[in-house]
XYZ file of C-alpha atoms in Angstrom:
589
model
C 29.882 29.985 66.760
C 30.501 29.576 62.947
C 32.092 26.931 61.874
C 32.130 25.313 58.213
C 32.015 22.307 60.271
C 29.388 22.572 62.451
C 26.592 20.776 59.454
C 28.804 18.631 58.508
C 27.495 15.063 60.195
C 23.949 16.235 58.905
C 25.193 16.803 55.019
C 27.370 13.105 55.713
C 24.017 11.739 56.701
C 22.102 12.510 53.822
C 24.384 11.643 51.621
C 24.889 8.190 52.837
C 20.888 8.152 52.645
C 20.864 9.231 49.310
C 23.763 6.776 48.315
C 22.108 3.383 49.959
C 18.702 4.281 48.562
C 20.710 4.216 44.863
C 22.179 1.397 45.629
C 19.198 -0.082 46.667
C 17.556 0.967 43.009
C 20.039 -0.268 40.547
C 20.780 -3.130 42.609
C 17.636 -4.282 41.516
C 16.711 -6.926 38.734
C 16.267 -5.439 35.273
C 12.927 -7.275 35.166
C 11.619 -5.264 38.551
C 9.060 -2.425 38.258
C 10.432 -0.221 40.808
C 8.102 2.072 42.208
C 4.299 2.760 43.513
C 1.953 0.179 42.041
C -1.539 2.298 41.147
C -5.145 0.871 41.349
C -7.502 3.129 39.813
C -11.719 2.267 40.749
C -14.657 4.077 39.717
C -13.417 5.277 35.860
C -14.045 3.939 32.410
C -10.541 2.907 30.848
C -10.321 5.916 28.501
C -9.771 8.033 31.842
C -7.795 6.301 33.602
C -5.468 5.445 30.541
C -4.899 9.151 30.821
C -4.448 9.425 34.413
C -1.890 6.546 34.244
C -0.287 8.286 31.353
C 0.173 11.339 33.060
C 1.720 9.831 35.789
C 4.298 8.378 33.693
C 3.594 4.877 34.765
C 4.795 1.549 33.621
C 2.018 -1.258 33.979
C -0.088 0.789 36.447
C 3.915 1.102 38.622
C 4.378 5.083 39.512
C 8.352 5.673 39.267
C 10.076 6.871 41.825
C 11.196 11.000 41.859
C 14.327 11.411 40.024
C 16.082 11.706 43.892
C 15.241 7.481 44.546
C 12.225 8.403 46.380
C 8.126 7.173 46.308
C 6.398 9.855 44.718
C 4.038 11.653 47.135
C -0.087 11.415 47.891
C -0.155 15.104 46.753
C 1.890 14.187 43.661
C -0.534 11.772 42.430
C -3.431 13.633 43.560
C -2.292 16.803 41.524
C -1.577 14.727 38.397
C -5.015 12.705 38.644
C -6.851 15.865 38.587
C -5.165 17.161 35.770
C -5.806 14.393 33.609
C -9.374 14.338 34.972
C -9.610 18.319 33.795
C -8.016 17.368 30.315
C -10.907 15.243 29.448
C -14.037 17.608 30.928
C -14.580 16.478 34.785
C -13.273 19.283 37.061
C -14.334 19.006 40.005
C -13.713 15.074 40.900
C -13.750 13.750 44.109
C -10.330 11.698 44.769
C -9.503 9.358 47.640
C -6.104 7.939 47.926
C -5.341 4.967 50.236
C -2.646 2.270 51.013
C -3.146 -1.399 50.216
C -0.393 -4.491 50.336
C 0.342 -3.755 46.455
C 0.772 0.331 46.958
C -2.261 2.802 46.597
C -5.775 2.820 45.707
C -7.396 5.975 44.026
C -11.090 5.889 44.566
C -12.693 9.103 42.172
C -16.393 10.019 41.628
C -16.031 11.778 38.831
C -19.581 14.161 39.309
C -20.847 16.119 36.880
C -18.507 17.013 33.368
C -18.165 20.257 31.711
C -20.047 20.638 28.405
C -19.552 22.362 25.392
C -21.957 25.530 25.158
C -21.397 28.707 22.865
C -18.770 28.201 19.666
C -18.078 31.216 17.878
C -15.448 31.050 15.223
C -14.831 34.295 13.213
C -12.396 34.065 9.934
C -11.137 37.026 8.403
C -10.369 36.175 5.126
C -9.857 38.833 1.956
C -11.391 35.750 -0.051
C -13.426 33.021 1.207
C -10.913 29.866 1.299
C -13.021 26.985 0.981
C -10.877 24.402 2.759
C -11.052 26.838 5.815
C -14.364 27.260 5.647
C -14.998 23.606 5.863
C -12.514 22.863 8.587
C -14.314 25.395 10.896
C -17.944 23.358 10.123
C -16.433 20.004 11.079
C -14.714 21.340 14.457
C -15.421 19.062 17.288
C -16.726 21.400 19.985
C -20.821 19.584 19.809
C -22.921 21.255 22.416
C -23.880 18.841 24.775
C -20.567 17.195 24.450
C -18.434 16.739 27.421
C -14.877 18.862 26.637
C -11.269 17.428 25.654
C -8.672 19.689 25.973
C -6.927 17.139 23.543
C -9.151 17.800 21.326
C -9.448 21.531 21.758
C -5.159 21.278 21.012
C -5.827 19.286 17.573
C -7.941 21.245 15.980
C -6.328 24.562 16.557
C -3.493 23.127 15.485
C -4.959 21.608 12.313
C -6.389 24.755 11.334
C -2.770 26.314 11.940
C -1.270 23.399 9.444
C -4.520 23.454 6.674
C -3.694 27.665 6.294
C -0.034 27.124 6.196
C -0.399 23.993 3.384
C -3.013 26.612 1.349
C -0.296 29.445 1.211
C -1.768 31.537 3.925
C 1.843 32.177 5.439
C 0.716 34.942 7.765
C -2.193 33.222 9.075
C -3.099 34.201 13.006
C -5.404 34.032 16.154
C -5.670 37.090 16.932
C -8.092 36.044 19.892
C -8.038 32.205 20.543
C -9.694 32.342 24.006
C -11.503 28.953 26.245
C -13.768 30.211 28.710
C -14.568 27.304 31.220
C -17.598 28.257 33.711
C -17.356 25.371 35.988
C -20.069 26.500 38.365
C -22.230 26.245 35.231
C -20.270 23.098 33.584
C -20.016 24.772 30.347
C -16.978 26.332 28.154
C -17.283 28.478 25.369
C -14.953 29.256 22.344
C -14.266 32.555 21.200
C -11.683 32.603 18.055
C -10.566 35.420 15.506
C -8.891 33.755 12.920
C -7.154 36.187 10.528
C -6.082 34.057 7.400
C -3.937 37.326 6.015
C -2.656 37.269 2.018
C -2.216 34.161 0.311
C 1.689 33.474 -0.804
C 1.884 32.621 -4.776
C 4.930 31.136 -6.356
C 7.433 33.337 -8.219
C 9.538 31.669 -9.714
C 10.572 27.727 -10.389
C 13.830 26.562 -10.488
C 14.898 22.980 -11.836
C 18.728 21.686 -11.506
C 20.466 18.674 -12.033
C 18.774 16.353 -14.478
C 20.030 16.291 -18.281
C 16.025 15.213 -19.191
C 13.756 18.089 -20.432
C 11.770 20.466 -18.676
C 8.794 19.347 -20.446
C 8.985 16.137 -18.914
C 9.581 17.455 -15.490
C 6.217 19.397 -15.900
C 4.555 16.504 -16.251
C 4.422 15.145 -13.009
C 5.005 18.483 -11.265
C 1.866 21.089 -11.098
C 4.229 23.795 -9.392
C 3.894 26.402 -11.720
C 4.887 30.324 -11.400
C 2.425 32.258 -10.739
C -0.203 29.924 -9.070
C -1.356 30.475 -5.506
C 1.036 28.547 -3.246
C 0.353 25.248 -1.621
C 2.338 22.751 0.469
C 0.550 20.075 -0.383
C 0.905 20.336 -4.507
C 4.765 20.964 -3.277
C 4.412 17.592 -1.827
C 2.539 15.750 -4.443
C 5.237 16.875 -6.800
C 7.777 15.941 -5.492
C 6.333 12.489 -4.823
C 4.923 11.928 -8.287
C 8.893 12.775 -9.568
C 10.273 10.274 -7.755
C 7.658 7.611 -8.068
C 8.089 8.122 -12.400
C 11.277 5.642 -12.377
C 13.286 8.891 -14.179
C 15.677 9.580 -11.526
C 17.440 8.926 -8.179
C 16.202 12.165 -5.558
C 14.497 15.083 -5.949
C 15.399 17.410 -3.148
C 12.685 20.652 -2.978
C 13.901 23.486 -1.609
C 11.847 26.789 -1.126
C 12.814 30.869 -0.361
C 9.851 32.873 1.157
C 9.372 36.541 0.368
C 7.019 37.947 3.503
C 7.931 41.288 1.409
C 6.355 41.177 -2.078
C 4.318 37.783 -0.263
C 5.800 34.774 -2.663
C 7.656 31.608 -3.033
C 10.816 30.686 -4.912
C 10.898 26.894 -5.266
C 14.391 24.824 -6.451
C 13.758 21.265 -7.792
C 17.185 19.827 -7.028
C 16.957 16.266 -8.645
C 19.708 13.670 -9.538
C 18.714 11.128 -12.376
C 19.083 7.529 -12.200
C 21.707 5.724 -13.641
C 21.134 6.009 -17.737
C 22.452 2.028 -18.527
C 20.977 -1.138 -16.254
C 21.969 -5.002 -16.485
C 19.696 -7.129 -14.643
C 20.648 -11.022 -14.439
C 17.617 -13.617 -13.322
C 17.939 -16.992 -11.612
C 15.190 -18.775 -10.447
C 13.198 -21.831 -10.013
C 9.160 -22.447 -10.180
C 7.407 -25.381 -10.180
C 5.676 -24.651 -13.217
C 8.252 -22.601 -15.319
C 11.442 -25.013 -14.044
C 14.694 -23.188 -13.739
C 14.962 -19.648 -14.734
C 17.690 -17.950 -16.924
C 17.975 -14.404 -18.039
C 19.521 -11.119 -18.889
C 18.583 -8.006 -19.824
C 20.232 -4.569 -20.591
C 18.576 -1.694 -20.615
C 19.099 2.214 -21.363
C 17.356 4.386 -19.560
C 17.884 7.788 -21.810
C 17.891 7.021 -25.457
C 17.386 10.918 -25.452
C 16.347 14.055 -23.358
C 12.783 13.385 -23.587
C 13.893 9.905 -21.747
C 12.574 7.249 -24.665
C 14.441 3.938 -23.484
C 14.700 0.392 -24.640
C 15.006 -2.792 -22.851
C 17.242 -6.089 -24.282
C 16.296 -9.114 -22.784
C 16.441 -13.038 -23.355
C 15.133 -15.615 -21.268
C 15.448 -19.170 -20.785
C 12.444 -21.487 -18.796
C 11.671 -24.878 -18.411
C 15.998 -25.321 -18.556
C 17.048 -28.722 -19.071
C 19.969 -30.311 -20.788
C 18.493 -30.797 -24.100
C 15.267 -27.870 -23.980
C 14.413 -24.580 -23.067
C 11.987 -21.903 -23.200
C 13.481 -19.358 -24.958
C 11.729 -15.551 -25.071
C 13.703 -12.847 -26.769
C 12.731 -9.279 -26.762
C 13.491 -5.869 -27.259
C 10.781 -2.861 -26.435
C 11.010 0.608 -26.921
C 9.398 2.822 -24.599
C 8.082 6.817 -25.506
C 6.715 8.690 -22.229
C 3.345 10.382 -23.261
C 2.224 14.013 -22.026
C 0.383 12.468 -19.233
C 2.535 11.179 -16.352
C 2.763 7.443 -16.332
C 1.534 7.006 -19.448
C 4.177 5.701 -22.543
C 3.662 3.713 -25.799
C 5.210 0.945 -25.601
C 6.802 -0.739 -29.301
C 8.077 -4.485 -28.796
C 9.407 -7.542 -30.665
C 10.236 -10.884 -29.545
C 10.675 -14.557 -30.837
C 9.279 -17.236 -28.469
C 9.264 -20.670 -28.100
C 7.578 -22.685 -25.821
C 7.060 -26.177 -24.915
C 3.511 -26.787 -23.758
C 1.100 -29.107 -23.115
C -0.620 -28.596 -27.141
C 3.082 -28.964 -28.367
C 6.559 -26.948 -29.180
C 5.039 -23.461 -30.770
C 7.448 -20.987 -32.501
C 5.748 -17.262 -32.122
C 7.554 -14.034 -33.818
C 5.294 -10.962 -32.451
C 5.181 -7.290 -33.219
C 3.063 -5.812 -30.423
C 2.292 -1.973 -29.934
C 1.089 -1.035 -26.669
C -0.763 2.371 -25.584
C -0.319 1.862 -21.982
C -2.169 4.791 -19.870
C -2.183 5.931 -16.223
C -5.544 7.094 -14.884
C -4.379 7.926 -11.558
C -3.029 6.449 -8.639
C -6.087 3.489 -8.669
C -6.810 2.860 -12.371
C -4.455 1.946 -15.278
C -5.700 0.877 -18.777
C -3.757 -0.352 -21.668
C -4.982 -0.563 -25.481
C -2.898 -2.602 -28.175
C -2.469 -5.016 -31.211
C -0.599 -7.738 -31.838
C 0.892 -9.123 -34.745
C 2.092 -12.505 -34.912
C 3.052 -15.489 -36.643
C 3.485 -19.092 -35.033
C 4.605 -22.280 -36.345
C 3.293 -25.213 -33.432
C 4.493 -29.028 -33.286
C 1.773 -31.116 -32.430
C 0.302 -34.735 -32.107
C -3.075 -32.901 -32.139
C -5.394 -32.240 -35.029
C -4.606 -28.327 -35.078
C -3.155 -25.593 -37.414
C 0.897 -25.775 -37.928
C 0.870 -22.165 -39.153
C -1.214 -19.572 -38.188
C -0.868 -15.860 -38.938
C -3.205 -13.377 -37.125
C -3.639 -9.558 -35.540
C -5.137 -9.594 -32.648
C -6.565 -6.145 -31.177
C -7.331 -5.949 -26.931
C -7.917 -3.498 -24.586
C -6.754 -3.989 -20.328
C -8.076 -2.373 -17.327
C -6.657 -2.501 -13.913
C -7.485 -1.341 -10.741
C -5.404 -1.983 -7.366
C -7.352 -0.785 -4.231
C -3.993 0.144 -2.971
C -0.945 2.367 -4.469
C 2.189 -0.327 -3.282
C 0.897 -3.783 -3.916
C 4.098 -5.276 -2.696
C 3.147 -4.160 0.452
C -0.406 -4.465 0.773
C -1.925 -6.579 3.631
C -4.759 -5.627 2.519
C -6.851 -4.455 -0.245
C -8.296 -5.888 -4.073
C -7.516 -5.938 -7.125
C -9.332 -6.537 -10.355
C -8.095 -6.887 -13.945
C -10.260 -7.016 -16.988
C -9.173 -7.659 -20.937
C -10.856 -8.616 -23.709
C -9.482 -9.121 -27.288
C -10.817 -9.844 -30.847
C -9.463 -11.097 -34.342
C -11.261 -11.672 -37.724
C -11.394 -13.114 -40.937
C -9.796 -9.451 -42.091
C -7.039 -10.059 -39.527
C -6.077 -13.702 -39.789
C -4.516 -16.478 -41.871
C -6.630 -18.910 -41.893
C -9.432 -17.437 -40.764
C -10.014 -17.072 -37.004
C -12.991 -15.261 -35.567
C -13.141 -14.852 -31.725
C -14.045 -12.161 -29.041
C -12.557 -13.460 -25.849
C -12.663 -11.951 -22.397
C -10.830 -12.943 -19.497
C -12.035 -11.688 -15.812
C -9.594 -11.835 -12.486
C -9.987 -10.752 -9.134
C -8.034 -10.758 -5.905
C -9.495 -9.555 -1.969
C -7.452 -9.913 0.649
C -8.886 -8.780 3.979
C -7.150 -8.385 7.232
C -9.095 -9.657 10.592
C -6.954 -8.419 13.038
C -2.992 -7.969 13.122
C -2.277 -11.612 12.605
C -5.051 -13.405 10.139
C -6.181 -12.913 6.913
C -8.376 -14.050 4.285
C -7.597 -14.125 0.852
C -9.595 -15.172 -2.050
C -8.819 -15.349 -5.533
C -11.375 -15.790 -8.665
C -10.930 -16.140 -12.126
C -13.711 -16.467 -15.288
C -12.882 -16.250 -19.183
C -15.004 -17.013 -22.224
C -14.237 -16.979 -25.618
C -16.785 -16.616 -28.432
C -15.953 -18.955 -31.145
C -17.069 -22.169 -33.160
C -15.056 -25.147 -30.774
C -14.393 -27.050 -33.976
C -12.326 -24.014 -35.231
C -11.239 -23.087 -31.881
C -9.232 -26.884 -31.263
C -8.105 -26.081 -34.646
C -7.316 -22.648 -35.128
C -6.752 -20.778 -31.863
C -3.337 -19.305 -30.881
C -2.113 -21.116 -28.590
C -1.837 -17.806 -26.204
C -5.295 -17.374 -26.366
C -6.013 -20.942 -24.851
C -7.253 -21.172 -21.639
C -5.716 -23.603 -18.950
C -6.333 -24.578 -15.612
C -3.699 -26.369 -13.262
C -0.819 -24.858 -11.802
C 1.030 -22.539 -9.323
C -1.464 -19.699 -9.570
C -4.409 -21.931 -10.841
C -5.375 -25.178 -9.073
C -2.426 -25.885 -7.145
C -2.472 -29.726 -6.855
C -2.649 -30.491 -10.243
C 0.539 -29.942 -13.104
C 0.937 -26.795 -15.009
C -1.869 -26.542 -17.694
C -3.369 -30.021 -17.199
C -6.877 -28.880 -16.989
C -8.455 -28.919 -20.478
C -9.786 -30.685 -23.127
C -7.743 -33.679 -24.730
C -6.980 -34.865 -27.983
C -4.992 -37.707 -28.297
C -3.827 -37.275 -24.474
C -2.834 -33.756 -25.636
C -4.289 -30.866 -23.766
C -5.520 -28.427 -26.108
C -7.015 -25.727 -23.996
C -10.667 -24.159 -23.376
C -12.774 -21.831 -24.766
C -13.727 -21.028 -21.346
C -12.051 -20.871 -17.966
C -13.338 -20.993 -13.924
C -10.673 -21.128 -11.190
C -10.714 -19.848 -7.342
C -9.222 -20.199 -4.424
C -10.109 -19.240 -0.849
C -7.002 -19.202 2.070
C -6.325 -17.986 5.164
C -2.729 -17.069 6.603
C -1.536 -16.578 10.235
C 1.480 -14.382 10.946
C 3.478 -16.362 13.516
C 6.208 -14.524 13.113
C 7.620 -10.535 11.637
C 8.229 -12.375 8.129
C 6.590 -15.572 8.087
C 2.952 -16.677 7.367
C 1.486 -20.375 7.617
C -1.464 -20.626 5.123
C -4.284 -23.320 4.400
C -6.439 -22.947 1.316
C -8.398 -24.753 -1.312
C -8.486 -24.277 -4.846
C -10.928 -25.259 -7.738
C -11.272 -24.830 -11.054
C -11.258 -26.356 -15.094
C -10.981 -25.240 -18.639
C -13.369 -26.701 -21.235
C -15.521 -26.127 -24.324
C -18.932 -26.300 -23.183
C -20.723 -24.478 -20.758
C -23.507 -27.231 -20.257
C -20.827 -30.197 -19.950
C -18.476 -28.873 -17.222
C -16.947 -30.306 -14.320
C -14.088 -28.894 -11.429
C -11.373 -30.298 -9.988
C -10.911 -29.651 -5.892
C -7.941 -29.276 -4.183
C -6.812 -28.408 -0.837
C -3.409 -27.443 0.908
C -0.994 -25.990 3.111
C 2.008 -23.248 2.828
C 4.536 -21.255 4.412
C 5.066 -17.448 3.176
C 8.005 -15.938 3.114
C 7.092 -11.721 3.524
C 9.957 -9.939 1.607
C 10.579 -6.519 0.037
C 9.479 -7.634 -3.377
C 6.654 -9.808 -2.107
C 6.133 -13.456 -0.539
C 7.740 -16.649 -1.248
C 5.084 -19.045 -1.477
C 5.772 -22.890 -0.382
C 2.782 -25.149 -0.988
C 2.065 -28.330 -0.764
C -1.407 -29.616 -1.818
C -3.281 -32.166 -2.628
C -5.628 -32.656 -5.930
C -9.406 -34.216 -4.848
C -10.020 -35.434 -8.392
C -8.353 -37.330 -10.853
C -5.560 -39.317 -9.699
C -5.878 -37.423 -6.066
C -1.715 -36.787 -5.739
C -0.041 -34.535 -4.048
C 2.283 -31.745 -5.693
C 4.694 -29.023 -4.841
C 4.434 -25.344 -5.952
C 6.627 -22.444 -5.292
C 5.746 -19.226 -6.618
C 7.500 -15.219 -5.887
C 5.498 -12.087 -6.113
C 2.586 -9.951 -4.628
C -0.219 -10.882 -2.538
C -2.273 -8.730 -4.778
């Protein structure tokens, strides 16, 4: 008899089954790892990471099947020997049994498959050389035991290196793994055809009211020349790293017909007028005023100027006060302008009040991502208040000449990496009023290096020397030209440009300089560090009469976008041993 009814308490059954068993799942805690627990003896970790992995476990816990249930011995059996075969050992032997926590797999692995026989054929109409050193570096060693993993990757990156060169046809025509497991050896046979390489037809360039000439260069994509991803993606990068505008968007149209590329640079320029307002507070530059305006496209080859005044040291009665305006001409190399500025500064230092007007013209120069260098002369005439026995008006040109180098592109980022900067500068009776003869050069270095994902050591160094008679240095020497020790990014512990020679309990500054400072920090949390370091360092005249001041200290670190805020508190060793407070904003490097 058939009756719709007849399986009914059967399907009621099962579905109660099914139902409690759910129940019984999500009932429990969210903490719980429900499922089989795995114990894994006789591997290495790298294989059974992989047999774990393929099993979809949580902390060595098998899930359950997606109907509530354990997952079966011939489940994990199956998936343990595939992960075994991945990495080169094919015929394992696996025992599974139960224990109070869940199951114990027992393997002996026996012997692995080896590489044997590689034979790689490319047929190219020209040789590529990028190809052609791929294929030498490809990872299948004789002798070494097989990953599939790696068999995957390196197809695949030969795939991605022809399609980046232009070679948009590129094929296996035979891509075949023969594994002899009897033997334990595999060979590779592969016919790679690279077909025609793609060349660009035409470029396209939309949106920006700046010239073409400028665009050009920091973009090599050029009609006519062979076609490669990765100068598309340089480009594009370099465009939007100049500063000139908001986006570039690249688009490209491929041709399989007449074998080319169209590429559209769709970019949208940055705003053409900026006002930028500063408020602040350091320890050695006091409060912080300022304002600056600033316009972006004086004209289609994107010449711009920059209005600013700012105000340091404020107090009721006193200021700093540094006016200037700059004019800025981009050169034919990317990242490289000439830079034309004025400004009137006065300043209230340690030597006394100076007054300094300055016309300064700056060749500043991009030598790639690493190296910068900048080459200019300054002209300049100060007027300085002072209880010391020095020059109330001097008038001088002084020529100098910078190089940089930053181990690292983003320095605001770095957690690593070094940095050195190097200067020197000159004057002459021919150049100055009254006369003032010097070659100076002044040396820094940072190194930070990481010891694992929380520490790091940093260390900071510092060494300038200036060639000059010390009776006319004390009193003829710019005062910008002086060296100081003491400070925020000196020899914390001590006040802002207190080490140096004295006159009359006036600091007058060094001919020479020495400074470092060794800390470590420890990140204890996603944006904060705790630091420790010590410092050292002095200015002075004479290199057989020297002596340095010691300090030592602690800080917090604030990680931000535009760098850390630094809170230290440390302690001078010398002198009248007090204790000082320094906050500083900026890079690590």
């Amino acid at each position: 008899m058939n009756s719709p009814y007849r399986n009914r308490p059967l399907y009621t059954l099962m579905t109660v089954l099914m139902l409690a068993n759910a129940f019984a799942v999500h009932s429990a805690e969210p903490g719980d790892n429900v499922g089989t627990h795995l114990n894994i003896m006789g591997v290495e970790s790298a294989l059974k990471t992989n047999i774990l992995r393929n099993l979809s476990s949580n902390e060595n816990t098998i899930p359950l099947s997606l109907l509530g249930f354990p997952q079966s011995d011939n489940y994990i059996l199956t998936k343990a020997r595939s992960a075994l075969q991945a990495l080169g050992y094919y015929q394992p032997v696996l025992t599974l049994a139960d224990d109070k926590q869940g199951k114990i797999l027992t393997i002996d692995l026996q012997d692995p498959v080896r590489w044997h026989n590689t034979n790689i054929v490319l047929n190219c109409e020209n040789e590529i050389k990028e190809i052609s050193q791929l294929i030498t570096k490809h990872p299948f060693t004789q002798g070494k035991i097989i990953n599939h993993g790696d068999y995957s990757q390196f197809k695949a990156s030969l795939q991605r290196e022809a399609q980046e060169l232009g070679l948009l046809n590129a094929t296996f025509s035979s891509s075949v793994l023969n594994v002899d497991v009897a033997q334990f050896q595999a060979d590779v046979h592969w016919v790679f055809n690279c077909g025609a390489r793609y060349s660009i037809n035409k470029v396209t360039i939309e949106g920006t009211v700046l010239s073409h000439d400028l665009i050009h260069r920091y973009s090599t994509i050029r009609s006519g020349d062979n076609y490669s991803q990765l100068d598309i993606i340089a480009s594009q990068q370099a465009l939007n790293r100049s500063g000139f505008f908001k986006s570039v968007v690249v688009e490209q149209s491929v041709d399989h017909l007449t074998k080319t590329v169209d590429v559209s640079l769709s970019i949208l320029d940055t705003d053409k007028y900026e006002l930028k307002t500063l408020l602040g507070y350091g320890t050695d530059s006091g409060g912080k005023l300022g304002v600056s305006w600033r316009n972006r496209r004086v004209n289609s080859s994107a010449h711009q100027y920059i209005a600013a005044i700012d105000f340091n040291k404020v107090k009721l009665d006193i200021a700093d006060i540094h006016a200037t305006f700059q004019y800025q001409i981009p050169l034919d190399k990317a990242n490289s302008q000439w830079i034309n500025l004025v400004s009137y500064q006065i300043k209230n230092e340690e030597i006394g009040r100076s007054k300094i007007f300055t016309l300064e013209s700056v060749l500043a120069n991009k030598i790639n991502a690493n190296w910068s260098s900048q080459w200019s002369i300054a002209m300049a005439q100060e007027l300085l208040e002072s209880d010391a026995n020095v020059n109330r008006s001097l008038q001088y040109i002084v020529p100098s000449w910078q190089l940089n180098y930053y181990s690292v592109t983003d320095p605001f980022s770095a957690i690593a990496g070094w940095r050195w900067q190097s200067i020197f500068r000159f004057s002459g009776e021919q150049f100055s009023d009254p006369d003032i003869k010097f070659l100076q050069t002044d040396q820094k270095v940072k190194r930070i290096w990481s010891l694992n994902n929380n520490w790091r050591l940093l260390l900071r160094a510092r060494l300038g020397t200036t060639w000059m008679d010390t009776e006319d240095f004390n009193r003829s020497m710019p005062s910008n030209y002086r060296f100081f020790a003491g400070g925020d990014v000196s020899v914390r512990g001590y006040k802002h440009q207190s080490l140096s020679p004295l006159e009359n309990n006036v600091s007058l500054g060094g001919k020479h300089v020495v400074s470092s400072s060794l800390e470590v920090d420890y990140l204890f949390n996603d944006d904060f560090r705790w630091a420790v370091f010590t410092d050292q360092g002095n200015a002075f005249n004479d290199w057989r009469d020297w002596k340095i001041y010691k300090s030592i200290g602690t800080g917090l670190r604030w990680v931000t976008p535009i760098g850390a805020i630094r809170l230290d508190i440390a302690k001078a060793l010398d002198g009248n041993k007090g204790w000082r407070f320094h906050i500083t904003i900026g890079p690590d490097l």
